[in-house]
Amino acid sequence: MIEEEDNISGNDTHMKLVNLMSKFRKIKHMDKFVGIKKSEFIMLITVDCTIEKCGTATVSQISSKMEMTNAAASKTIGELENKGYLEKKINKEDKRQSYIELTLKGKEKLKFLKAERDNITKSIFDKLGKEDTDKLFELMEKIYEVAEEEINIRIQNRKNEEKE
């Protein structure tokens, strides 16, 4: 009887977590406030960071960093090109390859978006207060450690089962 109650509690906890995560995904503040999708914002950041670290950015570099297909990366890059935030430049030495660059408009938009993100984050943590913010980070770190441990145990168990 106790095991069933624990299991139900586990299911309830799981659903609470799933529902809460779903609420966060629905916020879409970027779309509402600044007219850009979260995926486009992440793409702008990735292009900027790739150029900063590597000197250039290609579709394959970007898709690798974002863990997406070249086709998906190209689609988002195309959308950002249409908005005037990115441009492709053909590699003069290898015309099959092109480099992705932020336009001046893209650099300005990225600067604005980062500032907006930082302001929202600061406002949220100011409203939470230092004590609750510290507790939140402590709990998030603990959840990460426990999740990582659980996953590693399950991976090891599967490997052991496969050996048998």
CSV table of N, CA and C in Angstrom, one decimal:
chain,number,residue,atom,x,y,z
A,1,MET,N,0.8,-1.2,0.0
A,1,MET,CA,0.0,0.0,0.0
A,1,MET,C,0.9,1.3,0.0
A,2,ILE,N,1.9,1.2,0.8
A,2,ILE,CA,2.8,2.4,0.9
A,2,ILE,C,3.5,2.6,-0.5
A,3,GLU,N,3.9,1.5,-1.1
A,3,GLU,CA,4.6,1.6,-2.4
A,3,GLU,C,3.7,2.3,-3.4
A,4,GLU,N,2.4,2.0,-3.4
A,4,GLU,CA,1.5,2.6,-4.4
A,4,GLU,C,1.4,4.1,-4.1
A,5,GLU,N,1.3,4.5,-2.8
A,5,GLU,CA,1.2,5.9,-2.5
A,5,GLU,C,2.5,6.7,-2.9
A,6,ASP,N,3.6,6.0,-2.7
A,6,ASP,CA,4.9,6.7,-3.2
A,6,ASP,C,4.9,6.8,-4.7
A,7,ASN,N,4.4,5.8,-5.4
A,7,ASN,CA,4.4,5.9,-6.8
A,7,ASN,C,3.5,7.0,-7.3
A,8,ILE,N,2.3,7.1,-6.7
A,8,ILE,CA,1.4,8.1,-7.1
A,8,ILE,C,2.0,9.5,-6.8
A,9,SER,N,2.7,9.6,-5.7
A,9,SER,CA,3.3,10.9,-5.3
A,9,SER,C,4.4,11.2,-6.4
A,10,GLY,N,5.1,10.2,-6.8
A,10,GLY,CA,6.1,10.4,-7.9
A,10,GLY,C,5.5,10.8,-9.2
A,11,ASN,N,4.4,10.2,-9.5
A,11,ASN,CA,3.7,10.7,-10.8
A,11,ASN,C,3.2,12.1,-10.6
A,12,ASP,N,2.6,12.4,-9.5
A,12,ASP,CA,2.2,13.8,-9.2
A,12,ASP,C,3.3,14.8,-9.4
A,13,THR,N,4.5,14.4,-8.7
A,13,THR,CA,5.6,15.3,-8.8
A,13,THR,C,6.1,15.5,-10.2
A,14,HIS,N,6.1,14.4,-11.0
A,14,HIS,CA,6.6,14.4,-12.4
A,14,HIS,C,5.6,15.4,-13.2
A,15,MET,N,4.3,15.2,-13.0
A,15,MET,CA,3.4,16.0,-13.7
A,15,MET,C,3.5,17.5,-13.3
A,16,LYS,N,3.7,17.8,-12.0
A,16,LYS,CA,3.9,19.2,-11.6
A,16,LYS,C,5.1,19.8,-12.3
A,17,LEU,N,6.2,19.0,-12.4
A,17,LEU,CA,7.4,19.5,-13.1
A,17,LEU,C,7.2,19.7,-14.5
A,18,VAL,N,6.5,18.8,-15.2
A,18,VAL,CA,6.2,18.9,-16.6
A,18,VAL,C,5.3,20.1,-16.9
A,19,ASN,N,4.3,20.3,-16.1
A,19,ASN,CA,3.4,21.4,-16.2
A,19,ASN,C,4.1,22.8,-16.0
A,20,LEU,N,5.0,22.8,-15.0
A,20,LEU,CA,5.7,24.0,-14.7
A,20,LEU,C,6.6,24.4,-15.9
A,21,MET,N,7.3,23.4,-16.4
A,21,MET,CA,8.2,23.6,-17.5
A,21,MET,C,7.4,24.1,-18.8
A,22,SER,N,6.3,23.5,-18.9
A,22,SER,CA,5.4,23.9,-20.0
A,22,SER,C,5.0,25.4,-19.9
A,23,LYS,N,4.7,25.8,-18.7
A,23,LYS,CA,4.4,27.2,-18.5
A,23,LYS,C,5.5,28.1,-18.9
A,24,PHE,N,6.7,27.8,-18.5
A,24,PHE,CA,7.9,28.6,-18.9
A,24,PHE,C,8.0,28.7,-20.4
A,25,ARG,N,7.8,27.5,-21.1
A,25,ARG,CA,7.9,27.5,-22.6
A,25,ARG,C,6.9,28.4,-23.2
A,26,LYS,N,5.7,28.6,-22.6
A,26,LYS,CA,4.6,29.4,-23.1
A,26,LYS,C,4.8,30.9,-23.0
A,27,ILE,N,5.8,31.3,-22.1
A,27,ILE,CA,5.9,32.7,-21.9
A,27,ILE,C,6.3,33.5,-23.2
A,28,LYS,N,7.2,33.0,-23.9
A,28,LYS,CA,7.6,33.5,-25.2
A,28,LYS,C,7.8,35.1,-25.2
A,29,HIS,N,8.5,35.5,-24.2
A,29,HIS,CA,8.6,37.0,-24.0
A,29,HIS,C,9.4,37.6,-25.2
A,30,MET,N,10.3,36.9,-25.8
A,30,MET,CA,11.0,37.5,-27.0
A,30,MET,C,10.0,37.8,-28.1
A,31,ASP,N,9.1,36.9,-28.4
A,31,ASP,CA,8.1,37.1,-29.5
A,31,ASP,C,7.3,38.3,-29.1
A,32,LYS,N,6.8,38.4,-27.9
A,32,LYS,CA,5.9,39.4,-27.5
A,32,LYS,C,6.5,40.8,-27.4
A,33,PHE,N,7.7,40.9,-26.8
A,33,PHE,CA,8.3,42.2,-26.6
A,33,PHE,C,9.2,42.7,-27.7
A,34,VAL,N,9.9,41.9,-28.4
A,34,VAL,CA,10.9,42.4,-29.4
A,34,VAL,C,10.7,41.8,-30.8
A,35,GLY,N,9.7,41.0,-31.0
A,35,GLY,CA,9.4,40.5,-32.4
A,35,GLY,C,10.4,39.6,-32.9
A,36,ILE,N,11.0,38.7,-32.1
A,36,ILE,CA,12.0,37.7,-32.6
A,36,ILE,C,11.8,36.4,-31.8
A,37,LYS,N,11.9,35.3,-32.5
A,37,LYS,CA,11.7,34.0,-31.8
A,37,LYS,C,12.9,33.7,-31.0
A,38,LYS,N,12.7,32.9,-30.0
A,38,LYS,CA,13.8,32.5,-29.1
A,38,LYS,C,14.9,31.8,-29.9
A,39,SER,N,14.4,30.9,-30.9
A,39,SER,CA,15.4,30.2,-31.7
A,39,SER,C,16.3,31.2,-32.5
A,40,GLU,N,15.7,32.3,-33.0
A,40,GLU,CA,16.4,33.3,-33.7
A,40,GLU,C,17.4,34.0,-32.8
A,41,PHE,N,17.0,34.3,-31.6
A,41,PHE,CA,17.9,34.9,-30.6
A,41,PHE,C,19.1,34.0,-30.4
A,42,ILE,N,18.8,32.8,-30.1
A,42,ILE,CA,19.9,31.8,-29.9
A,42,ILE,C,20.8,31.7,-31.1
A,43,MET,N,20.2,31.8,-32.3
A,43,MET,CA,21.0,31.7,-33.5
A,43,MET,C,21.9,32.9,-33.6
A,44,LEU,N,21.4,34.1,-33.3
A,44,LEU,CA,22.2,35.3,-33.4
A,44,LEU,C,23.4,35.2,-32.4
A,45,ILE,N,23.1,34.7,-31.2
A,45,ILE,CA,24.2,34.6,-30.2
A,45,ILE,C,25.2,33.6,-30.6
A,46,THR,N,24.7,32.5,-31.2
A,46,THR,CA,25.7,31.4,-31.7
A,46,THR,C,26.5,31.9,-32.8
A,47,VAL,N,26.0,32.6,-33.8
A,47,VAL,CA,26.8,33.2,-34.9
A,47,VAL,C,27.8,34.2,-34.3
A,48,ASP,N,27.4,35.0,-33.4
A,48,ASP,CA,28.3,36.0,-32.8
A,48,ASP,C,29.4,35.3,-32.0
A,49,CYS,N,29.1,34.3,-31.2
A,49,CYS,CA,30.1,33.6,-30.4
A,49,CYS,C,31.1,32.8,-31.3
A,50,THR,N,30.5,32.2,-32.4
A,50,THR,CA,31.4,31.5,-33.3
A,50,THR,C,32.3,32.4,-34.0
A,51,ILE,N,31.9,33.5,-34.5
A,51,ILE,CA,32.8,34.5,-35.1
A,51,ILE,C,33.8,35.0,-34.1
A,52,GLU,N,33.4,35.2,-32.9
A,52,GLU,CA,34.4,35.7,-31.9
A,52,GLU,C,35.4,34.6,-31.6
A,53,LYS,N,35.1,33.4,-31.5
A,53,LYS,CA,36.0,32.3,-31.2
A,53,LYS,C,36.8,31.8,-32.4
A,54,CYS,N,36.2,31.7,-33.6
A,54,CYS,CA,36.8,31.1,-34.7
A,54,CYS,C,37.2,32.1,-35.8
A,55,GLY,N,36.7,33.3,-35.7
A,55,GLY,CA,37.0,34.3,-36.8
A,55,GLY,C,36.0,34.3,-37.9
A,56,THR,N,35.3,33.2,-38.1
A,56,THR,CA,34.3,33.0,-39.1
A,56,THR,C,33.2,32.1,-38.6
A,57,ALA,N,32.1,32.1,-39.3
A,57,ALA,CA,31.0,31.2,-38.9
A,57,ALA,C,30.4,30.6,-40.2
A,58,THR,N,30.3,29.3,-40.2
A,58,THR,CA,29.7,28.6,-41.4
A,58,THR,C,28.4,27.9,-40.9
A,59,VAL,N,27.6,27.5,-41.8
A,59,VAL,CA,26.4,26.8,-41.4
A,59,VAL,C,26.7,25.5,-40.6
A,60,SER,N,27.7,24.8,-41.1
A,60,SER,CA,28.0,23.5,-40.4
A,60,SER,C,28.6,23.8,-39.0
A,61,GLN,N,29.4,24.8,-38.8
A,61,GLN,CA,29.8,25.2,-37.4
A,61,GLN,C,28.6,25.5,-36.5
A,62,ILE,N,27.7,26.3,-37.1
A,62,ILE,CA,26.6,26.8,-36.3
A,62,ILE,C,25.7,25.6,-36.0
A,63,SER,N,25.4,24.8,-37.0
A,63,SER,CA,24.5,23.7,-36.7
A,63,SER,C,25.1,22.7,-35.7
A,64,SER,N,26.4,22.5,-35.8
A,64,SER,CA,27.0,21.6,-34.8
A,64,SER,C,26.9,22.2,-33.4
A,65,LYS,N,27.2,23.5,-33.2
A,65,LYS,CA,27.1,24.1,-31.9
A,65,LYS,C,25.7,24.1,-31.4
A,66,MET,N,24.7,24.2,-32.2
A,66,MET,CA,23.3,24.3,-31.8
A,66,MET,C,22.7,22.9,-31.8
A,67,GLU,N,23.5,21.9,-32.2
A,67,GLU,CA,23.0,20.5,-32.2
A,67,GLU,C,21.7,20.4,-33.0
A,68,MET,N,21.8,20.9,-34.3
A,68,MET,CA,20.7,20.8,-35.2
A,68,MET,C,21.2,20.4,-36.6
A,69,THR,N,20.3,20.1,-37.5
A,69,THR,CA,20.8,19.7,-38.8
A,69,THR,C,21.2,21.0,-39.6
A,70,ASN,N,22.0,20.8,-40.6
A,70,ASN,CA,22.3,21.9,-41.5
A,70,ASN,C,21.1,22.6,-42.1
A,71,ALA,N,20.1,21.7,-42.5
A,71,ALA,CA,18.9,22.3,-43.1
A,71,ALA,C,18.1,23.1,-42.1
A,72,ALA,N,18.0,22.7,-40.8
A,72,ALA,CA,17.3,23.5,-39.8
A,72,ALA,C,18.0,24.8,-39.5
A,73,ALA,N,19.4,24.7,-39.5
A,73,ALA,CA,20.2,25.9,-39.2
A,73,ALA,C,20.0,26.9,-40.4
A,74,SER,N,20.1,26.4,-41.6
A,74,SER,CA,19.9,27.2,-42.8
A,74,SER,C,18.6,27.9,-42.9
A,75,LYS,N,17.5,27.2,-42.4
A,75,LYS,CA,16.2,27.8,-42.4
A,75,LYS,C,16.1,29.0,-41.5
A,76,THR,N,16.7,28.8,-40.3
A,76,THR,CA,16.7,29.9,-39.3
A,76,THR,C,17.6,31.1,-39.8
A,77,ILE,N,18.7,30.7,-40.4
A,77,ILE,CA,19.6,31.7,-40.9
A,77,ILE,C,18.9,32.5,-42.0
A,78,GLY,N,18.2,31.8,-42.9
A,78,GLY,CA,17.4,32.4,-44.0
A,78,GLY,C,16.4,33.4,-43.4
A,79,GLU,N,15.7,33.0,-42.4
A,79,GLU,CA,14.7,33.9,-41.8
A,79,GLU,C,15.3,35.2,-41.2
A,80,LEU,N,16.5,35.0,-40.6
A,80,LEU,CA,17.2,36.1,-40.1
A,80,LEU,C,17.8,37.0,-41.2
A,81,GLU,N,18.2,36.4,-42.3
A,81,GLU,CA,18.6,37.1,-43.5
A,81,GLU,C,17.5,38.0,-44.0
A,82,ASN,N,16.3,37.4,-44.1
A,82,ASN,CA,15.1,38.2,-44.6
A,82,ASN,C,14.8,39.4,-43.7
A,83,LYS,N,15.1,39.2,-42.4
A,83,LYS,CA,14.8,40.3,-41.4
A,83,LYS,C,16.0,41.3,-41.5
A,84,GLY,N,17.1,41.0,-42.2
A,84,GLY,CA,18.2,41.9,-42.3
A,84,GLY,C,19.2,41.8,-41.1
A,85,TYR,N,19.2,40.7,-40.3
A,85,TYR,CA,20.1,40.6,-39.2
A,85,TYR,C,21.3,39.8,-39.5
A,86,LEU,N,21.3,39.0,-40.5
A,86,LEU,CA,22.4,38.2,-41.0
A,86,LEU,C,22.6,38.3,-42.5
A,87,GLU,N,23.8,38.0,-42.9
A,87,GLU,CA,24.1,37.9,-44.4
A,87,GLU,C,25.1,36.8,-44.6
A,88,LYS,N,24.9,36.2,-45.8
A,88,LYS,CA,25.9,35.1,-46.2
A,88,LYS,C,26.8,35.7,-47.2
A,89,LYS,N,28.1,35.4,-47.0
A,89,LYS,CA,29.1,35.8,-47.9
A,89,LYS,C,29.9,34.6,-48.4
A,90,ILE,N,30.0,34.5,-49.7
A,90,ILE,CA,30.6,33.4,-50.4
A,90,ILE,C,32.1,33.4,-50.1
A,91,ASN,N,32.7,32.2,-49.8
A,91,ASN,CA,34.1,32.1,-49.6
A,91,ASN,C,34.7,32.2,-51.0
A,92,LYS,N,35.6,33.1,-51.2
A,92,LYS,CA,36.3,33.3,-52.5
A,92,LYS,C,37.2,32.2,-52.9
A,93,GLU,N,37.7,31.5,-51.9
A,93,GLU,CA,38.6,30.4,-52.2
A,93,GLU,C,37.8,29.1,-52.5
A,94,ASP,N,36.7,28.9,-51.8
A,94,ASP,CA,35.9,27.7,-52.0
A,94,ASP,C,34.4,28.2,-52.2
A,95,LYS,N,34.0,28.3,-53.4
A,95,LYS,CA,32.6,28.9,-53.6
A,95,LYS,C,31.5,28.0,-53.1
A,96,ARG,N,31.8,26.8,-52.7
A,96,ARG,CA,30.7,25.9,-52.2
A,96,ARG,C,30.4,26.3,-50.7
A,97,GLN,N,31.3,27.0,-50.1
A,97,GLN,CA,31.2,27.4,-48.7
A,97,GLN,C,30.8,28.9,-48.6
A,98,SER,N,30.0,29.2,-47.6
A,98,SER,CA,29.7,30.6,-47.3
A,98,SER,C,29.8,30.8,-45.9
A,99,TYR,N,30.1,32.1,-45.6
A,99,TYR,CA,30.3,32.5,-44.2
A,99,TYR,C,29.0,33.3,-43.8
A,100,ILE,N,28.7,33.2,-42.5
A,100,ILE,CA,27.5,33.9,-42.0
A,100,ILE,C,28.0,35.0,-41.1
A,101,GLU,N,27.5,36.2,-41.4
A,101,GLU,CA,27.9,37.4,-40.6
A,101,GLU,C,26.7,38.1,-40.1
A,102,LEU,N,26.9,38.8,-39.0
A,102,LEU,CA,25.9,39.7,-38.5
A,102,LEU,C,26.0,41.0,-39.2
A,103,THR,N,24.8,41.5,-39.6
A,103,THR,CA,24.8,42.9,-40.2
A,103,THR,C,24.9,43.9,-39.1
A,104,LEU,N,25.0,45.1,-39.4
A,104,LEU,CA,25.0,46.2,-38.4
A,104,LEU,C,23.6,46.1,-37.7
A,105,LYS,N,22.6,45.9,-38.4
A,105,LYS,CA,21.2,45.8,-37.8
A,105,LYS,C,21.2,44.6,-36.9
A,106,GLY,N,21.8,43.5,-37.3
A,106,GLY,CA,21.9,42.3,-36.4
A,106,GLY,C,22.7,42.5,-35.2
A,107,LYS,N,23.8,43.2,-35.3
A,107,LYS,CA,24.6,43.5,-34.1
A,107,LYS,C,23.8,44.4,-33.1
A,108,GLU,N,23.1,45.4,-33.6
A,108,GLU,CA,22.3,46.3,-32.8
A,108,GLU,C,21.2,45.5,-32.1
A,109,LYS,N,20.5,44.6,-32.9
A,109,LYS,CA,19.4,43.8,-32.4
A,109,LYS,C,19.9,42.9,-31.3
A,110,LEU,N,21.1,42.3,-31.5
A,110,LEU,CA,21.6,41.3,-30.5
A,110,LEU,C,22.0,42.1,-29.2
A,111,LYS,N,22.6,43.3,-29.4
A,111,LYS,CA,22.9,44.1,-28.2
A,111,LYS,C,21.7,44.4,-27.4
A,112,PHE,N,20.6,44.8,-28.1
A,112,PHE,CA,19.3,45.1,-27.4
A,112,PHE,C,18.7,43.9,-26.8
A,113,LEU,N,18.8,42.8,-27.5
A,113,LEU,CA,18.2,41.6,-26.9
A,113,LEU,C,18.9,41.1,-25.7
A,114,LYS,N,20.2,41.2,-25.7
A,114,LYS,CA,21.0,40.8,-24.5
A,114,LYS,C,20.7,41.7,-23.3
A,115,ALA,N,20.6,43.0,-23.6
A,115,ALA,CA,20.2,43.9,-22.5
A,115,ALA,C,18.9,43.6,-22.0
A,116,GLU,N,17.9,43.4,-22.9
A,116,GLU,CA,16.5,43.0,-22.4
A,116,GLU,C,16.5,41.8,-21.6
A,117,ARG,N,17.2,40.7,-22.0
A,117,ARG,CA,17.3,39.5,-21.3
A,117,ARG,C,17.9,39.7,-19.9
A,118,ASP,N,19.0,40.5,-19.8
A,118,ASP,CA,19.6,40.8,-18.6
A,118,ASP,C,18.7,41.6,-17.6
A,119,ASN,N,18.0,42.6,-18.2
A,119,ASN,CA,17.1,43.4,-17.4
A,119,ASN,C,15.9,42.5,-16.8
A,120,ILE,N,15.4,41.6,-17.6
A,120,ILE,CA,14.3,40.8,-17.2
A,120,ILE,C,14.8,39.8,-16.1
A,121,THR,N,16.0,39.2,-16.3
A,121,THR,CA,16.6,38.3,-15.3
A,121,THR,C,16.8,39.1,-14.0
A,122,LYS,N,17.4,40.3,-14.1
A,122,LYS,CA,17.7,41.0,-12.9
A,122,LYS,C,16.4,41.4,-12.1
A,123,SER,N,15.4,41.8,-12.9
A,123,SER,CA,14.1,42.1,-12.2
A,123,SER,C,13.5,40.9,-11.5
A,124,ILE,N,13.5,39.7,-12.2
A,124,ILE,CA,13.0,38.5,-11.5
A,124,ILE,C,13.7,38.2,-10.2
A,125,PHE,N,15.1,38.2,-10.3
A,125,PHE,CA,15.8,37.9,-9.1
A,125,PHE,C,15.7,39.0,-8.0
A,126,ASP,N,15.6,40.2,-8.4
A,126,ASP,CA,15.3,41.3,-7.4
A,126,ASP,C,14.0,41.0,-6.7
A,127,LYS,N,13.0,40.6,-7.4
A,127,LYS,CA,11.7,40.3,-6.8
A,127,LYS,C,11.7,39.1,-5.9
A,128,LEU,N,12.5,38.1,-6.3
A,128,LEU,CA,12.7,36.9,-5.5
A,128,LEU,C,13.4,37.2,-4.2
A,129,GLY,N,14.4,38.1,-4.3
A,129,GLY,CA,15.3,38.4,-3.1
A,129,GLY,C,16.5,37.5,-3.1
A,130,LYS,N,17.5,37.9,-2.4
A,130,LYS,CA,18.7,37.1,-2.3
A,130,LYS,C,18.6,35.8,-1.7
A,131,GLU,N,17.8,35.7,-0.6
A,131,GLU,CA,17.7,34.4,0.0
A,131,GLU,C,17.0,33.3,-0.8
A,132,ASP,N,15.9,33.7,-1.5
A,132,ASP,CA,15.2,32.8,-2.3
A,132,ASP,C,16.0,32.5,-3.6
A,133,THR,N,16.7,33.5,-4.1
A,133,THR,CA,17.5,33.2,-5.3
A,133,THR,C,18.6,32.2,-5.0
A,134,ASP,N,19.3,32.4,-3.8
A,134,ASP,CA,20.3,31.5,-3.4
A,134,ASP,C,19.8,30.1,-3.2
A,135,LYS,N,18.6,30.0,-2.6
A,135,LYS,CA,17.9,28.7,-2.4
A,135,LYS,C,17.6,28.0,-3.8
A,136,LEU,N,17.1,28.8,-4.7
A,136,LEU,CA,16.8,28.3,-6.0
A,136,LEU,C,18.0,27.7,-6.7
A,137,PHE,N,19.1,28.5,-6.7
A,137,PHE,CA,20.3,28.0,-7.3
A,137,PHE,C,20.8,26.7,-6.6
A,138,GLU,N,20.8,26.7,-5.3
A,138,GLU,CA,21.2,25.5,-4.6
A,138,GLU,C,20.4,24.3,-4.9
A,139,LEU,N,19.0,24.5,-5.0
A,139,LEU,CA,18.2,23.4,-5.4
A,139,LEU,C,18.4,22.9,-6.8
A,140,MET,N,18.6,23.9,-7.7
A,140,MET,CA,18.8,23.5,-9.1
A,140,MET,C,20.1,22.7,-9.2
A,141,GLU,N,21.1,23.1,-8.5
A,141,GLU,CA,22.4,22.4,-8.6
A,141,GLU,C,22.2,21.0,-8.0
A,142,LYS,N,21.5,20.9,-6.9
A,142,LYS,CA,21.2,19.6,-6.3
A,142,LYS,C,20.4,18.7,-7.3
A,143,ILE,N,19.4,19.3,-7.9
A,143,ILE,CA,18.6,18.5,-8.9
A,143,ILE,C,19.5,18.0,-10.0
A,144,TYR,N,20.4,18.9,-10.5
A,144,TYR,CA,21.3,18.5,-11.6
A,144,TYR,C,22.2,17.3,-11.1
A,145,GLU,N,22.8,17.4,-9.9
A,145,GLU,CA,23.6,16.4,-9.5
A,145,GLU,C,22.9,15.1,-9.3
A,146,VAL,N,21.7,15.1,-8.7
A,146,VAL,CA,20.9,13.9,-8.5
A,146,VAL,C,20.5,13.3,-9.9
A,147,ALA,N,20.1,14.1,-10.8
A,147,ALA,CA,19.7,13.7,-12.1
A,147,ALA,C,20.9,13.0,-12.8
A,148,GLU,N,22.0,13.7,-12.8
A,148,GLU,CA,23.2,13.1,-13.4
A,148,GLU,C,23.6,11.8,-12.8
A,149,GLU,N,23.5,11.7,-11.5
A,149,GLU,CA,23.9,10.4,-10.8
A,149,GLU,C,22.9,9.3,-11.2
A,150,GLU,N,21.6,9.7,-11.3
A,150,GLU,CA,20.6,8.7,-11.7
A,150,GLU,C,20.8,8.2,-13.1
A,151,ILE,N,21.1,9.1,-14.0
A,151,ILE,CA,21.3,8.8,-15.4
A,151,ILE,C,22.5,7.9,-15.5
A,152,ASN,N,23.6,8.2,-14.8
A,152,ASN,CA,24.8,7.4,-14.9
A,152,ASN,C,24.6,6.0,-14.3
A,153,ILE,N,23.8,5.9,-13.3
A,153,ILE,CA,23.5,4.6,-12.7
A,153,ILE,C,22.8,3.8,-13.7
A,154,ARG,N,21.8,4.4,-14.4
A,154,ARG,CA,21.0,3.6,-15.4
A,154,ARG,C,21.8,3.2,-16.6
A,155,ILE,N,22.7,4.1,-17.0
A,155,ILE,CA,23.6,3.8,-18.1
A,155,ILE,C,24.5,2.6,-17.7
A,156,GLN,N,25.0,2.6,-16.5
A,156,GLN,CA,25.9,1.5,-16.1
A,156,GLN,C,25.1,0.2,-16.0
A,157,ASN,N,23.9,0.3,-15.5
A,157,ASN,CA,23.0,-0.9,-15.4
A,157,ASN,C,22.8,-1.5,-16.7
A,158,ARG,N,22.5,-0.6,-17.7
A,158,ARG,CA,22.2,-1.1,-19.1
A,158,ARG,C,23.5,-1.8,-19.6
A,159,LYS,N,24.6,-1.2,-19.4
A,159,LYS,CA,25.9,-1.8,-19.9
A,159,LYS,C,26.1,-3.2,-19.3
A,160,ASN,N,25.8,-3.2,-18.0
A,160,ASN,CA,26.0,-4.5,-17.2
A,160,ASN,C,25.0,-5.6,-17.8
A,161,GLU,N,23.8,-5.2,-18.1
A,161,GLU,CA,22.8,-6.1,-18.6
A,161,GLU,C,23.2,-6.6,-20.0
A,162,GLU,N,23.8,-5.7,-20.8
A,162,GLU,CA,24.2,-6.1,-22.2
A,162,GLU,C,25.3,-7.1,-22.1
A,163,LYS,N,26.2,-7.0,-21.1
A,163,LYS,CA,27.3,-7.9,-21.0
A,163,LYS,C,26.9,-9.3,-20.6
A,164,GLU,N,25.8,-9.4,-19.8
A,164,GLU,CA,25.3,-10.7,-19.3
A,164,GLU,C,24.7,-11.5,-20.4
